[in-house]
mmCIF file of C-alpha atoms in Angstrom:
data_model
loop_
_atom_site.group_PDB
_atom_site.id
_atom_site.type_symbol
_atom_site.label_atom_id
_atom_site.label_comp_id
_atom_site.label_asym_id
_atom_site.label_seq_id
_atom_site.Cartn_x
_atom_site.Cartn_y
_atom_site.Cartn_z
ATOM 1 C CA MET E 177 69.910 42.465 81.277
ATOM 2 C CA GLY E 178 67.714 43.831 78.593
ATOM 3 C CA VAL E 179 66.194 46.712 80.521
ATOM 4 C CA ASN E 180 67.790 50.004 79.665
ATOM 5 C CA GLN E 181 64.775 52.190 79.822
ATOM 6 C CA PRO E 182 65.357 55.445 81.666
ATOM 7 C CA VAL E 183 63.213 55.664 84.767
ATOM 8 C CA ARG E 184 61.191 58.692 85.680
ATOM 9 C CA VAL E 185 61.743 58.340 89.366
ATOM 10 C CA ASP E 186 64.670 60.119 90.941
ATOM 11 C CA GLU E 187 66.967 57.290 92.045
ATOM 12 C CA PRO E 188 68.510 58.957 95.139
ATOM 13 C CA ASN E 189 65.016 59.645 96.508
ATOM 14 C CA ILE E 190 64.176 55.987 96.166
ATOM 15 C CA ARG E 191 67.271 55.036 98.111
ATOM 16 C CA GLN E 192 66.575 57.518 100.885
ATOM 17 C CA SER E 193 62.853 57.060 101.369
ATOM 18 C CA PRO E 194 61.447 54.096 99.498
ATOM 19 C CA SER E 195 57.846 54.422 98.594
ATOM 20 C CA ALA E 196 56.214 51.056 98.150
ATOM 21 C CA GLU E 197 53.394 52.416 96.036
ATOM 22 C CA LEU E 198 55.853 54.144 93.728
ATOM 23 C CA TRP E 199 57.954 51.030 93.236
ATOM 24 C CA VAL E 200 55.030 48.862 92.277
ATOM 25 C CA GLU E 201 53.602 51.539 90.027
ATOM 26 C CA GLU E 202 56.873 52.270 88.272
ATOM 27 C CA TYR E 203 58.494 48.865 88.027
ATOM 28 C CA GLY E 204 55.805 46.267 88.686
ATOM 29 C CA ASP E 205 54.868 45.691 85.069
ATOM 30 C CA ILE E 206 58.457 45.598 83.824
ATOM 31 C CA LEU E 207 59.286 42.912 86.376
ATOM 32 C CA PHE E 208 56.093 41.035 85.660
ATOM 33 C CA ARG E 209 56.813 40.982 81.916
ATOM 34 C CA TYR E 210 60.349 39.743 82.572
ATOM 35 C CA ALA E 211 58.949 36.887 84.654
ATOM 36 C CA LYS E 212 56.121 36.157 82.236
ATOM 37 C CA LEU E 213 58.546 35.553 79.381
ATOM 38 C CA ARG E 214 60.136 32.805 81.438
ATOM 39 C CA VAL E 215 57.416 31.360 83.638
ATOM 40 C CA LYS E 216 54.032 30.414 82.272
ATOM 41 C CA ASP E 217 51.977 30.497 85.453
ATOM 42 C CA ARG E 218 50.665 33.977 86.161
ATOM 43 C CA SER E 219 50.379 33.641 89.935
ATOM 44 C CA THR E 220 53.948 32.299 90.127
ATOM 45 C CA CYS E 221 55.103 35.365 88.197
ATOM 46 C CA GLU E 222 53.274 37.629 90.623
ATOM 47 C CA GLU E 223 54.854 35.840 93.584
ATOM 48 C CA LEU E 224 58.295 36.229 92.024
ATOM 49 C CA VAL E 225 57.703 39.948 91.529
ATOM 50 C CA GLN E 226 56.578 40.330 95.133
ATOM 51 C CA GLU E 227 59.621 38.410 96.394
ATOM 52 C CA THR E 228 61.799 40.690 94.284
ATOM 53 C CA PHE E 229 60.349 43.872 95.742
ATOM 54 C CA LEU E 230 60.629 42.540 99.294
ATOM 55 C CA ALA E 231 64.245 41.492 98.709
ATOM 56 C CA ALA E 232 64.948 44.909 97.192
ATOM 57 C CA LEU E 233 63.459 46.680 100.182
ATOM 58 C CA LYS E 234 65.474 44.532 102.553
ATOM 59 C CA GLY E 235 68.693 45.135 100.674
ATOM 60 C CA LYS E 236 68.139 48.625 99.310
ATOM 61 C CA GLU E 237 71.394 49.848 100.887
ATOM 62 C CA ASN E 238 73.169 47.605 98.382
ATOM 63 C CA PHE E 239 71.927 49.705 95.499
ATOM 64 C CA GLN E 240 74.796 52.070 94.822
ATOM 65 C CA GLY E 241 73.328 53.773 91.793
ATOM 66 C CA GLN E 242 75.829 52.392 89.253
ATOM 67 C CA CYS E 243 72.953 51.164 87.113
ATOM 68 C CA GLU E 244 69.324 52.044 86.572
ATOM 69 C CA PHE E 245 67.159 51.118 89.523
ATOM 70 C CA SER E 246 64.995 49.012 87.213
ATOM 71 C CA THR E 247 68.099 47.110 86.058
ATOM 72 C CA TRP E 248 68.986 46.411 89.680
ATOM 73 C CA LEU E 249 65.481 45.097 90.325
ATOM 74 C CA VAL E 250 65.578 42.900 87.227
ATOM 75 C CA GLY E 251 68.905 41.515 88.457
ATOM 76 C CA ILE E 252 67.222 40.437 91.702
ATOM 77 C CA LEU E 253 64.288 38.969 89.819
ATOM 78 C CA LYS E 254 66.648 37.077 87.540
ATOM 79 C CA HIS E 255 68.037 35.229 90.570
ATOM 80 C CA LYS E 256 64.529 34.587 91.869
ATOM 81 C CA VAL E 257 63.587 33.026 88.528
ATOM 82 C CA LEU E 258 66.737 30.879 88.534
ATOM 83 C CA ASP E 259 65.929 29.714 92.078
ATOM 84 C CA TYR E 260 62.434 28.860 90.920
ATOM 85 C CA PHE E 261 63.825 26.819 88.020
ATOM 86 C CA ARG E 262 66.193 25.004 90.382
ATOM 87 C CA ARG E 263 63.388 24.194 92.817
ATOM 88 C CA GLN E 264 61.413 22.475 90.115
ATOM 89 C CA GLN E 265 61.898 18.748 90.321
ATOM 90 C CA ARG E 266 63.382 16.980 87.342
ATOM 91 C CA ASP E 267 63.134 13.249 87.397
ATOM 92 C CA GLN E 268 65.149 12.522 84.280
ATOM 93 C CA THR E 269 68.698 13.498 83.472
ATOM 94 C CA ASP E 270 69.558 10.946 80.794
ATOM 95 C CA THR E 271 66.539 10.437 78.582
ATOM 96 C CA LEU E 272 64.042 13.096 77.624
ATOM 97 C CA PRO E 273 60.519 11.950 76.822
ATOM 98 C CA GLU E 274 59.643 12.134 73.147
ATOM 99 C CA ASP E 275 58.060 15.367 71.940
ATOM 100 C CA SER E 276 55.062 14.205 69.940
ATOM 101 C CA VAL E 277 54.525 17.670 68.417
ATOM 102 C CA VAL E 278 58.029 17.771 66.985
ATOM 103 C CA GLU E 279 57.963 14.116 65.976
ATOM 104 C CA ALA E 280 54.756 14.772 64.051
ATOM 105 C CA MET E 281 56.569 17.314 61.892
ATOM 106 C CA PHE E 282 58.649 14.570 60.240
ATOM 107 C CA SER E 283 57.967 11.278 58.517
ATOM 108 C CA ARG E 284 59.433 8.018 59.780
ATOM 109 C CA ILE E 285 62.515 8.543 57.625
ATOM 110 C CA GLY E 286 62.949 12.131 58.815
ATOM 111 C CA LYS E 287 61.482 14.082 55.898
ATOM 112 C CA TRP E 288 59.291 17.144 56.487
ATOM 113 C CA LYS E 289 55.583 16.382 56.411
ATOM 114 C CA THR E 290 54.787 20.043 55.785
ATOM 115 C CA LEU E 291 57.583 21.975 54.127
ATOM 116 C CA PRO E 292 58.690 25.198 55.837
ATOM 117 C CA ARG E 293 57.883 28.218 53.716
ATOM 118 C CA ARG E 294 60.206 31.033 52.908
ATOM 119 C CA TRP E 295 59.356 33.907 55.239
ATOM 120 C CA HIS E 296 58.962 37.348 53.761
ATOM 121 C CA ILE E 297 59.684 39.601 56.687
ATOM 122 C CA ASP E 298 61.091 43.088 56.632
ATOM 123 C CA PRO E 299 62.847 43.555 59.983
ATOM 124 C CA GLN E 300 62.852 47.297 59.406
ATOM 125 C CA ASP E 301 59.081 47.435 59.436
ATOM 126 C CA SER E 302 58.300 48.200 63.065
ATOM 127 C CA ALA E 303 54.595 47.405 62.679
ATOM 128 C CA ILE E 304 55.350 43.925 61.433
ATOM 129 C CA GLU E 305 57.977 43.482 64.087
ATOM 130 C CA SER E 306 55.547 44.324 66.854
ATOM 131 C CA GLU E 307 53.063 41.856 65.427
ATOM 132 C CA LEU E 308 55.799 39.244 65.199
ATOM 133 C CA LEU E 309 56.914 39.784 68.775
ATOM 134 C CA SER E 310 53.360 39.458 70.052
ATOM 135 C CA ALA E 311 52.940 36.247 68.094
ATOM 136 C CA LEU E 312 56.259 34.927 69.381
ATOM 137 C CA HIS E 313 55.242 35.636 72.950
ATOM 138 C CA ARG E 314 52.010 33.705 72.481
ATOM 139 C CA CYS E 315 53.962 30.852 70.911
ATOM 140 C CA MET E 316 56.426 30.824 73.790
ATOM 141 C CA GLU E 317 53.585 30.499 76.260
ATOM 142 C CA ALA E 318 52.546 27.315 74.463
ATOM 143 C CA LEU E 319 55.990 25.712 74.829
ATOM 144 C CA PRO E 320 56.447 22.927 77.358
ATOM 145 C CA GLU E 321 57.986 24.320 80.554
ATOM 146 C CA SER E 322 61.378 22.616 80.130
ATOM 147 C CA GLN E 323 61.758 23.937 76.569
ATOM 148 C CA ARG E 324 60.760 27.461 77.545
ATOM 149 C CA GLN E 325 63.208 27.501 80.440
ATOM 150 C CA ALA E 326 66.083 26.263 78.290
ATOM 151 C CA PHE E 327 65.243 28.706 75.500
ATOM 152 C CA ALA E 328 64.863 31.650 77.887
ATOM 153 C CA LEU E 329 68.155 31.055 79.656
ATOM 154 C CA MET E 330 70.231 30.309 76.563
ATOM 155 C CA VAL E 331 68.735 32.521 73.893
ATOM 156 C CA MET E 332 67.050 35.360 75.743
ATOM 157 C CA ASP E 333 69.425 35.685 78.701
ATOM 158 C CA GLY E 334 72.528 34.690 76.751
ATOM 159 C CA GLN E 335 73.832 32.367 79.449
ATOM 160 C CA ASN E 336 76.391 29.749 78.476
ATOM 161 C CA SER E 337 75.411 26.110 78.217
ATOM 162 C CA GLU E 338 77.349 25.061 81.338
ATOM 163 C CA GLN E 339 75.419 27.524 83.492
ATOM 164 C CA VAL E 340 72.111 26.494 81.980
ATOM 165 C CA CYS E 341 72.795 22.771 82.397
ATOM 166 C CA LYS E 342 73.639 23.386 86.045
ATOM 167 C CA THR E 343 70.519 25.433 86.671
ATOM 168 C CA LEU E 344 68.189 23.026 84.914
ATOM 169 C CA GLN E 345 70.115 19.949 86.072
ATOM 170 C CA ILE E 346 70.312 18.443 82.611
ATOM 171 C CA SER E 347 73.089 17.197 80.355
ATOM 172 C CA SER E 348 74.324 19.321 77.460
ATOM 173 C CA THR E 349 72.922 16.745 75.029
ATOM 174 C CA ASN E 350 69.469 17.173 76.533
ATOM 175 C CA LEU E 351 69.852 20.934 76.541
ATOM 176 C CA TYR E 352 70.520 20.866 72.793
ATOM 177 C CA VAL E 353 67.499 18.639 72.271
ATOM 178 C CA LEU E 354 65.260 20.997 74.267
ATOM 179 C CA LEU E 355 66.498 23.991 72.272
ATOM 180 C CA TYR E 356 66.047 22.204 68.957
ATOM 181 C CA ARG E 357 62.509 21.255 69.892
ATOM 182 C CA ALA E 358 61.730 24.756 71.152
ATOM 183 C CA ARG E 359 62.987 26.364 67.934
ATOM 184 C CA LEU E 360 61.070 23.939 65.744
ATOM 185 C CA ARG E 361 57.881 24.488 67.721
ATOM 186 C CA LEU E 362 58.302 28.257 67.666
ATOM 187 C CA ARG E 363 58.935 28.443 63.909
ATOM 188 C CA ALA E 364 55.965 26.165 63.246
ATOM 189 C CA CYS E 365 53.780 28.167 65.616
ATOM 190 C CA LEU E 366 54.727 31.469 63.987
ATOM 191 C CA GLU E 367 54.106 30.027 60.555
ATOM 192 C CA GLY E 368 50.750 28.724 61.757
ATOM 193 C CA LYS E 369 49.839 32.259 62.785
ATOM 194 C CA GLY E 370 50.469 33.450 59.260
ATOM 195 C CA ILE E 371 53.816 35.061 60.059
ATOM 196 C CA GLY E 372 56.149 35.234 57.111
ATOM 197 C CA GLY E 373 53.639 36.026 54.427
ATOM 198 C CA ALA E 374 53.148 34.184 51.189
ATOM 199 C CA SER E 375 54.924 30.919 50.557
ATOM 200 C CA GLY E 376 58.121 31.111 48.569
ATOM 201 C CA MET Z 159 70.953 5.481 64.106
ATOM 202 C CA TRP Z 160 71.005 4.839 60.366
ATOM 203 C CA ARG Z 161 68.076 7.210 60.036
ATOM 204 C CA LYS Z 162 69.994 9.933 61.818
ATOM 205 C CA TRP Z 163 72.905 9.874 59.445
ATOM 206 C CA ASN Z 164 70.782 9.355 56.369
ATOM 207 C CA ILE Z 165 71.773 12.351 54.245
ATOM 208 C CA TYR Z 166 68.115 12.923 53.362
ATOM 209 C CA SER Z 167 67.023 13.313 56.998
ATOM 210 C CA CYS Z 168 65.561 16.789 57.402
ATOM 211 C CA ARG Z 169 65.037 16.069 61.090
ATOM 212 C CA HIS Z 170 68.763 15.559 61.586
ATOM 213 C CA ALA Z 171 69.525 18.647 59.517
ATOM 214 C CA MET Z 172 67.339 20.721 61.823
ATOM 215 C CA GLU Z 173 68.989 19.179 64.893
ATOM 216 C CA LEU Z 174 72.417 20.131 63.606
ATOM 217 C CA ALA Z 175 71.296 23.586 62.494
ATOM 218 C CA SER Z 176 69.955 24.210 65.996
ATOM 219 C CA ILE Z 177 73.046 22.820 67.766
ATOM 220 C CA GLY Z 178 75.098 25.162 65.582
ATOM 221 C CA HIS Z 179 73.547 28.070 67.496
ATOM 222 C CA GLU Z 180 75.125 26.825 70.720
ATOM 223 C CA ARG Z 181 78.466 25.368 69.701
ATOM 224 C CA ARG Z 182 80.723 25.067 66.693
ATOM 225 C CA LEU Z 183 79.806 21.948 64.789
ATOM 226 C CA GLY Z 184 82.486 19.337 64.150
ATOM 227 C CA SER Z 185 83.911 19.077 60.641
ATOM 228 C CA GLY Z 186 81.884 15.937 59.872
ATOM 229 C CA GLU Z 187 78.707 17.604 61.107
ATOM 230 C CA ARG Z 188 79.394 20.744 59.093
ATOM 231 C CA LEU Z 189 80.021 18.770 55.931
ATOM 232 C CA TRP Z 190 76.894 16.667 56.438
ATOM 233 C CA LEU Z 191 74.770 19.762 57.025
ATOM 234 C CA ALA Z 192 76.255 21.646 54.067
ATOM 235 C CA ILE Z 193 75.493 18.754 51.717
ATOM 236 C CA HIS Z 194 71.960 18.415 53.015
ATOM 237 C CA LEU Z 195 71.218 22.144 52.849
ATOM 238 C CA ALA Z 196 72.649 22.341 49.331
ATOM 239 C CA MET Z 197 69.978 19.987 48.118
ATOM 240 C CA CYS Z 198 67.060 20.833 50.448
ATOM 241 C CA SER Z 199 65.420 24.247 50.128
ATOM 242 C CA ALA Z 200 62.904 23.407 52.881
ATOM 243 C CA CYS Z 201 65.693 22.916 55.397
ATOM 244 C CA ARG Z 202 67.401 26.085 54.220
ATOM 245 C CA ALA Z 203 64.150 27.895 55.003
ATOM 246 C CA GLY Z 204 63.794 26.027 58.302
ATOM 247 C CA ALA Z 205 67.334 26.912 59.372
ATOM 248 C CA ARG Z 206 66.755 30.572 58.493
ATOM 249 C CA GLN Z 207 63.533 30.550 60.473
ATOM 250 C CA MET Z 208 65.271 29.147 63.541
ATOM 251 C CA ARG Z 209 67.793 31.969 63.353
ATOM 252 C CA ALA Z 210 64.926 34.452 62.975
ATOM 253 C CA VAL Z 211 63.222 32.969 66.043
ATOM 254 C CA ASP Z 212 66.352 33.551 68.154
ATOM 255 C CA LEU Z 213 66.700 37.094 66.869
ATOM 256 C CA LEU Z 214 63.070 37.902 67.603
ATOM 257 C CA ALA Z 215 63.294 36.372 71.083
ATOM 258 C CA ARG Z 216 66.166 38.705 71.921
ATOM 259 C CA LYS Z 217 64.135 41.634 70.640
ATOM 260 C CA LEU Z 218 61.262 40.508 72.808
ATOM 261 C CA VAL Z 219 63.497 40.703 75.892
ATOM 262 C CA GLN Z 220 64.743 44.147 74.904
ATOM 263 C CA GLY Z 221 61.138 45.285 74.653
ATOM 264 C CA ILE Z 222 60.001 44.421 78.181
ATOM 265 C CA GLY Z 223 60.546 47.996 79.306
ATOM 266 C CA SER Z 224 58.064 49.224 76.740
ATOM 267 C CA SER Z 225 55.718 46.214 76.729
ATOM 268 C CA ALA Z 226 56.431 45.623 73.018
ATOM 269 C CA GLY Z 227 55.275 42.151 72.124
ATOM 270 C CA VAL Z 228 54.208 41.171 75.619
ATOM 271 C CA ASN Z 229 50.635 42.234 75.246
ATOM 272 C CA GLY Z 230 48.467 42.244 78.308
ATOM 273 C CA ALA Z 231 51.337 41.219 80.535
ATOM 274 C CA THR Z 232 50.707 43.516 83.451
ATOM 275 C CA LEU Z 233 50.241 42.923 87.146
ATOM 276 C CA SER Z 234 46.603 42.573 88.090
ATOM 277 C CA PRO Z 235 45.205 45.359 90.317
ATOM 278 C CA LYS Z 236 44.718 42.808 93.097
ATOM 279 C CA SER Z 237 48.295 41.600 92.891
ATOM 280 C CA ARG Z 238 49.560 45.174 92.663
ATOM 281 C CA GLN Z 239 47.732 46.002 95.884
ATOM 282 C CA GLN Z 240 48.964 42.860 97.644
ATOM 283 C CA ILE Z 241 52.560 43.695 96.801
ATOM 284 C CA ALA Z 242 52.157 47.316 97.874
ATOM 285 C CA ASP Z 243 50.621 46.123 101.178
ATOM 286 C CA ALA Z 244 53.453 43.657 101.742
ATOM 287 C CA LEU Z 245 56.009 46.385 101.111
ATOM 288 C CA SER Z 246 54.207 48.783 103.445
ATOM 289 C CA ARG Z 247 54.229 46.206 106.232
ATOM 290 C CA MET Z 248 57.975 45.839 105.866
ATOM 291 C CA GLN Z 249 58.741 49.528 106.039
ATOM 292 C CA PRO Z 250 59.658 50.867 109.467
ATOM 293 C CA GLY Z 251 57.575 53.676 110.908
ATOM 294 C CA ARG Z 252 54.353 52.580 109.263
#
């Protein structure tokens, strides 16, 4: 689920007397960030968060306290996001349109036009990591919707390819193409932002 | 198709390197990729970068509780109020 932060609010109190103001204050931003990593449009993210809180209020008796309250909320939001993905119309299942950005990275015979550089990153350096994560988030926002959805479900949520193909209504071949394009765009975007340091 | 299996195709090398994140490559694919990577330092760097991208993306998800990396991603005051109002309307006794 990815959210293991301890919450400051006493869980049993929430179950007994839910306070709307407290929920939004405590969990609103966590839910919004979860949605924002997967859905580009801000107002859609806000709607998904609202739907999540309303669903949580309606079904609060179902929260048995086996997990953090925030984890339970994220679980609801996760389904809302999947429903949103499913609702989006896809008019092609066999052939994906060409990705001109990715195509432009290679020559006609498939050689790199601009060689990838060797990145010099120290994963232990938390300052660099924070900078990297911010840059990655900005790069993800620039991905085409279909690539971001595929990348979020497979890589960030760790779903298996069958589940993702079903949700996005695409073939596994197209899923692999979307992921390949997403990764190439993200690495190029990060490199364009100066991530990785000097060339090697 | 000939371009795809051309052993010098960096594009195909990156396709295979990416697919290798999702499923085990077939023996022919593995051999092709190994040969290409052995002679192409740019694709070795590219493949490493794609793995780094996946790793960082997972870290980004782990950080949503603390806002790490997702700068400025907070509910707007207006939206916050709208949600609080909607929740209040749903609560009995209010």
